[in-house]
Short mmCIF file of C-alpha atoms and ligand atoms in Angstrom, two decimals:
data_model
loop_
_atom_site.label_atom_id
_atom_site.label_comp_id
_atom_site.label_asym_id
_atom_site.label_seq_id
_atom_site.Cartn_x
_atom_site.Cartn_y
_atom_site.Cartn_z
CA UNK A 28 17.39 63.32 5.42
CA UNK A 29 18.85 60.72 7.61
CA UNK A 30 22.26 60.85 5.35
CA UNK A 31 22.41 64.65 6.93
CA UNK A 32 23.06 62.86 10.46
CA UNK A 33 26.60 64.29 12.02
CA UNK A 34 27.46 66.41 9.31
CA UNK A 35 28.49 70.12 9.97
CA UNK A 36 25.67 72.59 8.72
CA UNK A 37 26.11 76.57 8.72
CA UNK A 38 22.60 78.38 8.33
CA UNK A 39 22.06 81.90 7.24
CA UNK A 40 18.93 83.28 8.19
CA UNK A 41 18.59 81.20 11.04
CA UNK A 42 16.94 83.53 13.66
CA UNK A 43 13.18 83.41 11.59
CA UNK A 44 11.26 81.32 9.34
CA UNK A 45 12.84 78.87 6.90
CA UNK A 46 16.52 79.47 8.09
CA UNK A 47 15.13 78.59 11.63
CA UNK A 48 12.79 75.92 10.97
CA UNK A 49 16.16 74.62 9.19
CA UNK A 50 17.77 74.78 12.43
CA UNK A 51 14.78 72.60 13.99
CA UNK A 52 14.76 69.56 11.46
CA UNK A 53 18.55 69.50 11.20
CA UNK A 54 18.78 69.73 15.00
CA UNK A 55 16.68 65.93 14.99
CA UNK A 56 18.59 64.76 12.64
CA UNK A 57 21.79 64.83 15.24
CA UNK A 58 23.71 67.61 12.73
CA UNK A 59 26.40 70.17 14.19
CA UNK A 60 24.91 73.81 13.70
CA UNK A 61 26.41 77.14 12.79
CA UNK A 62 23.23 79.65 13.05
CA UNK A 63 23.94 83.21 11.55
CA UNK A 64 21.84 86.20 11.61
CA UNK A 65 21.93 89.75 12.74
CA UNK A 66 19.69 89.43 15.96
CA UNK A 67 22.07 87.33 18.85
CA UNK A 68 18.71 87.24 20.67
CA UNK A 69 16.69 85.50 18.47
CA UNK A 70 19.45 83.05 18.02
CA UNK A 71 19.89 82.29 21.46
CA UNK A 72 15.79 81.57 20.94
CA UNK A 73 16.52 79.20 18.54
CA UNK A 74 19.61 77.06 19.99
CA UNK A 75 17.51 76.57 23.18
CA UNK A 76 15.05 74.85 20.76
CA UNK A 77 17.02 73.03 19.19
CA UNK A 78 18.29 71.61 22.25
CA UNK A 79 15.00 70.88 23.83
CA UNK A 80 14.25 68.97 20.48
CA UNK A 81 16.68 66.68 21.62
CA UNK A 82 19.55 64.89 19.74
CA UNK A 83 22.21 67.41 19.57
CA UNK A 84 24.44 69.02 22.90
CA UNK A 85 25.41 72.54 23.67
CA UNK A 86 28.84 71.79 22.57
CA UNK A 87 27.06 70.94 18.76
CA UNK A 88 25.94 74.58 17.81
CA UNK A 89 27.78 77.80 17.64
CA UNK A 90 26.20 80.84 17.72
CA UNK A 91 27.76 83.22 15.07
CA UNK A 92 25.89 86.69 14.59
CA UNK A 93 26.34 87.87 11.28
CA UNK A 94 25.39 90.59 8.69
CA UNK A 95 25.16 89.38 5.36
CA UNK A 96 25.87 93.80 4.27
CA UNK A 97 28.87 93.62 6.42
CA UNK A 98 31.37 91.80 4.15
CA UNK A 99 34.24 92.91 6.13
CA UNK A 100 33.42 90.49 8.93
CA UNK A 101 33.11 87.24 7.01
CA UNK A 102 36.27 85.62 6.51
CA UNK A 103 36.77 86.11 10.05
CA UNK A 104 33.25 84.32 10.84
CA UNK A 105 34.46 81.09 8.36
CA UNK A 106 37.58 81.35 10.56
CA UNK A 107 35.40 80.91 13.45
CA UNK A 108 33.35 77.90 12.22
CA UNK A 109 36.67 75.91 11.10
CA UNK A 110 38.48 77.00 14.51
CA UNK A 111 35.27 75.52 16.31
CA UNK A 112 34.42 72.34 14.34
CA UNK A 113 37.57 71.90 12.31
CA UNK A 114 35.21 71.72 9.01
CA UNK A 115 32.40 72.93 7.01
CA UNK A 116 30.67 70.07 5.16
CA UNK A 117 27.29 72.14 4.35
CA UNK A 118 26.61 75.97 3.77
CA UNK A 119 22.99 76.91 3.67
CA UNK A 120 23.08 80.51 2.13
CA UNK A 121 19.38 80.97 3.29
CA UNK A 122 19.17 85.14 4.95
CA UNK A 123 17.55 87.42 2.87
CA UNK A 124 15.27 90.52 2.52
CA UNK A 125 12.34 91.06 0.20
CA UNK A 126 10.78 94.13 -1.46
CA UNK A 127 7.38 95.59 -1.51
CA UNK A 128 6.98 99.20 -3.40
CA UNK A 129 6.53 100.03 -6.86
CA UNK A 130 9.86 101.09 -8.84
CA UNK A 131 8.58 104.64 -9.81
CA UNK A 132 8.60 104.92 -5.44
CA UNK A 133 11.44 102.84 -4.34
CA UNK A 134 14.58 104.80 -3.66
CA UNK A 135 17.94 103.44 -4.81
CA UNK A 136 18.92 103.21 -1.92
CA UNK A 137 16.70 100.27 -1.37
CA UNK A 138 17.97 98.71 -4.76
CA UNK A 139 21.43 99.12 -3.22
CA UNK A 140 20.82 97.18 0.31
CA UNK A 141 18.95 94.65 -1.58
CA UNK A 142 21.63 93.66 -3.95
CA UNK A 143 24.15 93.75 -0.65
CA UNK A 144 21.87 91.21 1.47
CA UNK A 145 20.90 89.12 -1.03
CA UNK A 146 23.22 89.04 -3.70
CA UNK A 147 26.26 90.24 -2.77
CA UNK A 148 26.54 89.12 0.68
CA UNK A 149 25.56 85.47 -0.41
CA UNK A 150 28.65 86.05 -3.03
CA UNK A 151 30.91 86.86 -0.29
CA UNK A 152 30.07 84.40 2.65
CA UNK A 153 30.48 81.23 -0.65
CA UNK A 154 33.61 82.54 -1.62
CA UNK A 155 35.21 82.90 1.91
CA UNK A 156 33.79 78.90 2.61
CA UNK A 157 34.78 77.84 -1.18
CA UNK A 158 38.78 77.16 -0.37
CA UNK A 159 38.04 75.22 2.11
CA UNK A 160 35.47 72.96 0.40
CA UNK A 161 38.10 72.79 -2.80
CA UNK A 162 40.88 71.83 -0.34
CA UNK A 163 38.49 69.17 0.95
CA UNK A 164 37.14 68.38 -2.23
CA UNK A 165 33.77 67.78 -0.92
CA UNK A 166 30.94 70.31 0.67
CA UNK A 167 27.60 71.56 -0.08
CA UNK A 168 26.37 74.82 -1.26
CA UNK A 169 23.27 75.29 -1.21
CA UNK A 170 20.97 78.78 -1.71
CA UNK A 171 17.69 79.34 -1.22
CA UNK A 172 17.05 81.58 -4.09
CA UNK A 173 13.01 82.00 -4.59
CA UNK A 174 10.79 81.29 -7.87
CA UNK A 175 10.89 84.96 -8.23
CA UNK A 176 14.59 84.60 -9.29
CA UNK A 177 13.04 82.49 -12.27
CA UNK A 178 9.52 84.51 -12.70
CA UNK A 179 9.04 88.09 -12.27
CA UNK A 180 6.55 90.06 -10.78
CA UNK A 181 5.19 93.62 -9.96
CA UNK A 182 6.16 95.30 -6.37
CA UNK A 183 9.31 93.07 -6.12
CA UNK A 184 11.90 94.49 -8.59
CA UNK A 185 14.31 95.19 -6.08
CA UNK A 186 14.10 91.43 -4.97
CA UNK A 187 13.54 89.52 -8.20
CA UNK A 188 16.70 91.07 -9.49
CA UNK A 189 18.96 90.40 -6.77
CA UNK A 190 17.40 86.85 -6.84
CA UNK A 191 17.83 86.49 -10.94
CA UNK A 192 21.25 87.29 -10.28
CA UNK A 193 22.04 84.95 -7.06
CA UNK A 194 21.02 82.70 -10.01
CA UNK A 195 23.14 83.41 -12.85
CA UNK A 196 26.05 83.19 -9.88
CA UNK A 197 25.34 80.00 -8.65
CA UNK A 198 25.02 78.18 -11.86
CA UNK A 199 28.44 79.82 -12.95
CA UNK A 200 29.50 78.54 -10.14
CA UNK A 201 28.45 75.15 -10.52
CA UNK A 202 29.89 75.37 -14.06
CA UNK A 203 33.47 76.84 -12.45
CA UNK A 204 33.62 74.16 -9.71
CA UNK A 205 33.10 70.91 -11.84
CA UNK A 206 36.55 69.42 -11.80
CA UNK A 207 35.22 68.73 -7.96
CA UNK A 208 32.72 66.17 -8.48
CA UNK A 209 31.96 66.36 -4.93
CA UNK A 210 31.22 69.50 -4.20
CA UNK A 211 27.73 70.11 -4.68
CA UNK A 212 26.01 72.52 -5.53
CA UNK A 213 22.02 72.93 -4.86
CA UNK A 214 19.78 75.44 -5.76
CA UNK A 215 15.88 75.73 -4.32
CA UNK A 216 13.60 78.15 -5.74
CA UNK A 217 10.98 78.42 -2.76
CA UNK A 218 6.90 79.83 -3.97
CA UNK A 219 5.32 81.50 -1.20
CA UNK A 220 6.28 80.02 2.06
CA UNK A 221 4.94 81.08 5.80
CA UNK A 222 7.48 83.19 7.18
CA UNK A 223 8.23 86.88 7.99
CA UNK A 224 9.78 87.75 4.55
CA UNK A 225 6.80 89.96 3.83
CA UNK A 226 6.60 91.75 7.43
CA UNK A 227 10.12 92.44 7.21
CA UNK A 228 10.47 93.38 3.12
CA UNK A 229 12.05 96.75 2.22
CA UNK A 230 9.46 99.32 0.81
CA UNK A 231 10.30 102.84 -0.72
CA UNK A 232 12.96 103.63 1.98
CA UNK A 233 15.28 101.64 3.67
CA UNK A 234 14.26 102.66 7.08
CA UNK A 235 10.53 101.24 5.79
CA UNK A 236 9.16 98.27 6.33
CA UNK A 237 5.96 96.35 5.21
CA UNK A 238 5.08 95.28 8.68
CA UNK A 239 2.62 93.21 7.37
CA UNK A 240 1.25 89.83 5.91
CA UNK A 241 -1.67 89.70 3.05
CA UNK A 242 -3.25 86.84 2.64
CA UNK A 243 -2.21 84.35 -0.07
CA UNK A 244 -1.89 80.82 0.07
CA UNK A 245 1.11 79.85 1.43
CA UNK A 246 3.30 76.22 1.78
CA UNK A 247 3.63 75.43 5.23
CA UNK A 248 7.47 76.13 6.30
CA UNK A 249 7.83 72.89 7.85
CA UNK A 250 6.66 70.79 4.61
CA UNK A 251 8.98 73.03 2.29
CA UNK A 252 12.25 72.73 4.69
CA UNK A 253 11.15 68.75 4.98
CA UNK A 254 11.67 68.95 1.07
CA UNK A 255 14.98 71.07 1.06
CA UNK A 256 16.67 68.87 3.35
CA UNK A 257 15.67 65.93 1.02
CA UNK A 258 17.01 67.59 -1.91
CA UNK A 259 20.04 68.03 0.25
CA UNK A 260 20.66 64.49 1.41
CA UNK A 261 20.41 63.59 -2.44
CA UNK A 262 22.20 66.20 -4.13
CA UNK A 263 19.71 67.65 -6.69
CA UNK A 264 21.05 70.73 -8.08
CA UNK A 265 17.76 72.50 -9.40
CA UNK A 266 14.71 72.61 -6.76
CA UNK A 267 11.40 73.79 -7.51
CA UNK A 268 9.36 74.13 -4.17
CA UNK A 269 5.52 75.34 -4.15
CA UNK A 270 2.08 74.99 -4.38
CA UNK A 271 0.98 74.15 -8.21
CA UNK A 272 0.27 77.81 -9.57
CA UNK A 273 2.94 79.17 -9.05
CA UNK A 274 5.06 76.04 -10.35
CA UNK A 275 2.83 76.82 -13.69
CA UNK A 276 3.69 80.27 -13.52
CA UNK A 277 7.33 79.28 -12.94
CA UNK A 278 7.14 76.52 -16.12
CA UNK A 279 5.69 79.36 -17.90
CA UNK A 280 8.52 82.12 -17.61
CA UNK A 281 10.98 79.14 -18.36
CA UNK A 282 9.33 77.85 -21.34
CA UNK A 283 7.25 80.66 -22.84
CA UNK A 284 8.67 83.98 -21.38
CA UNK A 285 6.33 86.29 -23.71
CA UNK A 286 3.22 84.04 -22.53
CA UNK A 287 4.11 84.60 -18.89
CA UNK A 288 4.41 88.07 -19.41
CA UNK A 289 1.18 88.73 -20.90
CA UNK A 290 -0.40 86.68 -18.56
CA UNK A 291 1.29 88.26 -15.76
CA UNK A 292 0.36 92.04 -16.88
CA UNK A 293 -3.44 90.61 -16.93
CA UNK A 294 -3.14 89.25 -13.03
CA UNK A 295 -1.69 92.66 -12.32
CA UNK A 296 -4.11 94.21 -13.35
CA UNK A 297 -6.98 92.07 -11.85
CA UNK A 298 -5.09 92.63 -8.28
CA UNK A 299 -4.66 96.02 -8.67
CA UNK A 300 -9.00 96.24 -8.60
N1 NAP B 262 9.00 82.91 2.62
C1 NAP B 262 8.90 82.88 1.32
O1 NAP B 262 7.80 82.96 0.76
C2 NAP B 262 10.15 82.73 0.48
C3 NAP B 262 9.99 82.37 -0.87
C4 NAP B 262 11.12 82.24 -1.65
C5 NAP B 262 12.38 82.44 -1.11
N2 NAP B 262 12.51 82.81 0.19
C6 NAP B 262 13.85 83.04 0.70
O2 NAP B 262 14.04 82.29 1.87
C7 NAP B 262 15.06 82.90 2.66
C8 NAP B 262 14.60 82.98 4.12
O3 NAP B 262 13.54 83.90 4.21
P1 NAP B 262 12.25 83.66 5.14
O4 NAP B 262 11.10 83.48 4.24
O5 NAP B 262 12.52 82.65 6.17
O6 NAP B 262 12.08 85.13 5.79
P2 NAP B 262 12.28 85.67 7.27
O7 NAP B 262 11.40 84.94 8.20
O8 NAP B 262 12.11 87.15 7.17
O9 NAP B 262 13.82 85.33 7.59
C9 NAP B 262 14.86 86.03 6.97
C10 NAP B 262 16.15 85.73 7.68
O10 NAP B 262 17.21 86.46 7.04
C11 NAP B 262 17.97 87.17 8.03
N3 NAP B 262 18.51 88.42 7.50
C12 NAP B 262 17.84 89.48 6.99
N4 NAP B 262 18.70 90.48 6.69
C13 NAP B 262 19.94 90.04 7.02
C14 NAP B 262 21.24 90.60 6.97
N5 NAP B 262 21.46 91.86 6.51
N6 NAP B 262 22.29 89.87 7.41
C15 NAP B 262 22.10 88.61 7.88
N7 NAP B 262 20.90 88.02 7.96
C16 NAP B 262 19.84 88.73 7.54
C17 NAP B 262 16.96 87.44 9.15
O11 NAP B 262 17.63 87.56 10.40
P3 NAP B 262 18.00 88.93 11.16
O12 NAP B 262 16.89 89.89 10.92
O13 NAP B 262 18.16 88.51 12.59
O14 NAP B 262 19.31 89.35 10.56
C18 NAP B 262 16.15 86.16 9.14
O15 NAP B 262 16.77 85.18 9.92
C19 NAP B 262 15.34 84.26 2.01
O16 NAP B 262 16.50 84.20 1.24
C20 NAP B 262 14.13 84.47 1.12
O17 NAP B 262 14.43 85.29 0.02
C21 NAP B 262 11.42 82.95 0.99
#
């Protein structure tokens, strides 16, 4: 992680969870920080963390409020990050929303905001930083998709298609940018991971949501940002983050898609007793 020293990061999702335990570890590593959310509050939580953690200065992180559904404003955000540190060396497309409903229930409406957080407004913010990383020729990339944009499963359609799709993006993307040899970029497909994605996830409405945890076993967030920021510093392009059953469900869907199905309709149904 140590290569990470000095470099400028810009976090999505930085005001809970992974995006802000990001913000911690690359705060002691001495890296400039760009932390983007929605909630200015919770940001302002975070930076004064960061800079009791030590290492970095108030003159090393901008605050930069952001709504991932509000594409209008991002070019002028990038703007803002280049004015303020005259680069962009890393973008961590980490803010997003889950889903929790069934898809006879969900509205479309859900569908819709899910696909403009998590797909499209990941599209946008990459291809407002993407000039500037060609013009450099060098930058990082990297999204923190989930393993359910590799596996599928029931009570989640909304978000395992807006995550299969951040997918197919990135790789085309990888694939598109590959006369820059240094530009990187890095995908990491989290399992379950302690956070509020499931408090916070979408139900049948958009005004709805969960508001609450259920207990399965979860990586702790520290360990599994520990591990992005290593896949970081050494450039791996594919990362597989989680506790081992849901890497074999993962290897499954991969390998034998029918198999995982199957075997997925049977835990459905043993959950839904
Ligand atoms: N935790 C897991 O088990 C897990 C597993 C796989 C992948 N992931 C992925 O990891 C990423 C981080 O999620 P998390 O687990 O840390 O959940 P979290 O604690 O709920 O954090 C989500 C972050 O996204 C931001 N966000 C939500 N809607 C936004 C919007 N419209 N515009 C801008 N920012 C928005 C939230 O900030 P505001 O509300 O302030 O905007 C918050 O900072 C997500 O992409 C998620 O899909 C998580």
């Amino acid at each position: 992680e140590q290569e990470l020293t000095g470099l400028v990061v810009w976090v999505t999702g930085a005001s809970s969870g992974i995006g802000e335990e990001l913000a911690y570890q690359l705060s002691k590593l001495g890296a400039s920080l760009v932390l983007s959310a929605r909630r200015k509050h919770e940001l302002e939580r975070v930076k004064r963390q960061c800079l009791e953690n030590g290492n970095i200065n108030e003159k090393d992180i901008l605050i930069l409020p952001l709504d991932l559904t509000d594409r209008s404003g991002h070019e002028a955000a990038t703007k803002a990050v280049l004015q303020e540190f005259g680069k962009i060396d890393i973008l961590i497309n980490n803010g997003g929303r889950s889903h929790c409903a069934s898809i006879v229930n969900t509205s479309m409406d859900v569908f819709k905001e899910l696909m403009e957080i998590n797909y499209l407004g990941t599209v946008s913010l990459t291809k407002c930083v993407l000039p500037h990383m060609i013009q450099r020729k060098q930058g990082k990339i990297v999204t923190v998709i989930s393993l359910l944009g590799i596996i599928s499963g029931c009570f989640s359609s909304g978000y395992c298609a807006s995550k299969h799709a951040l997918r197919g993006f990135v790789n085309s993307l990888d694939i598109e940018i590959g006369e820059y040899p240094d530009i990187i970029i890095s995908n990491i497909y989290p399992g379950p991971i302690h956070s509020n994605i499931l408090k916070n996830a979408l139900t049948e409405e958009v005004t709805k949501t969960f508001g609450q945890d259920i207990a399965i076993h979860r990586m702790a967030t520290s360990h599994c940002v520990q591990l992005i920021l290593i896949a970081m510093a050494n450039n791996l392009k594919e990362v597989w983050i989680s506790e081992k059953v849901f890497l074999l469900l993962a290897y499954l869907w991969q390998y034998m898609p029918s198999v995982a199905l199957s075997m997925s309709r049977v835990l459905d149904k043993l959950l839904r007793k």
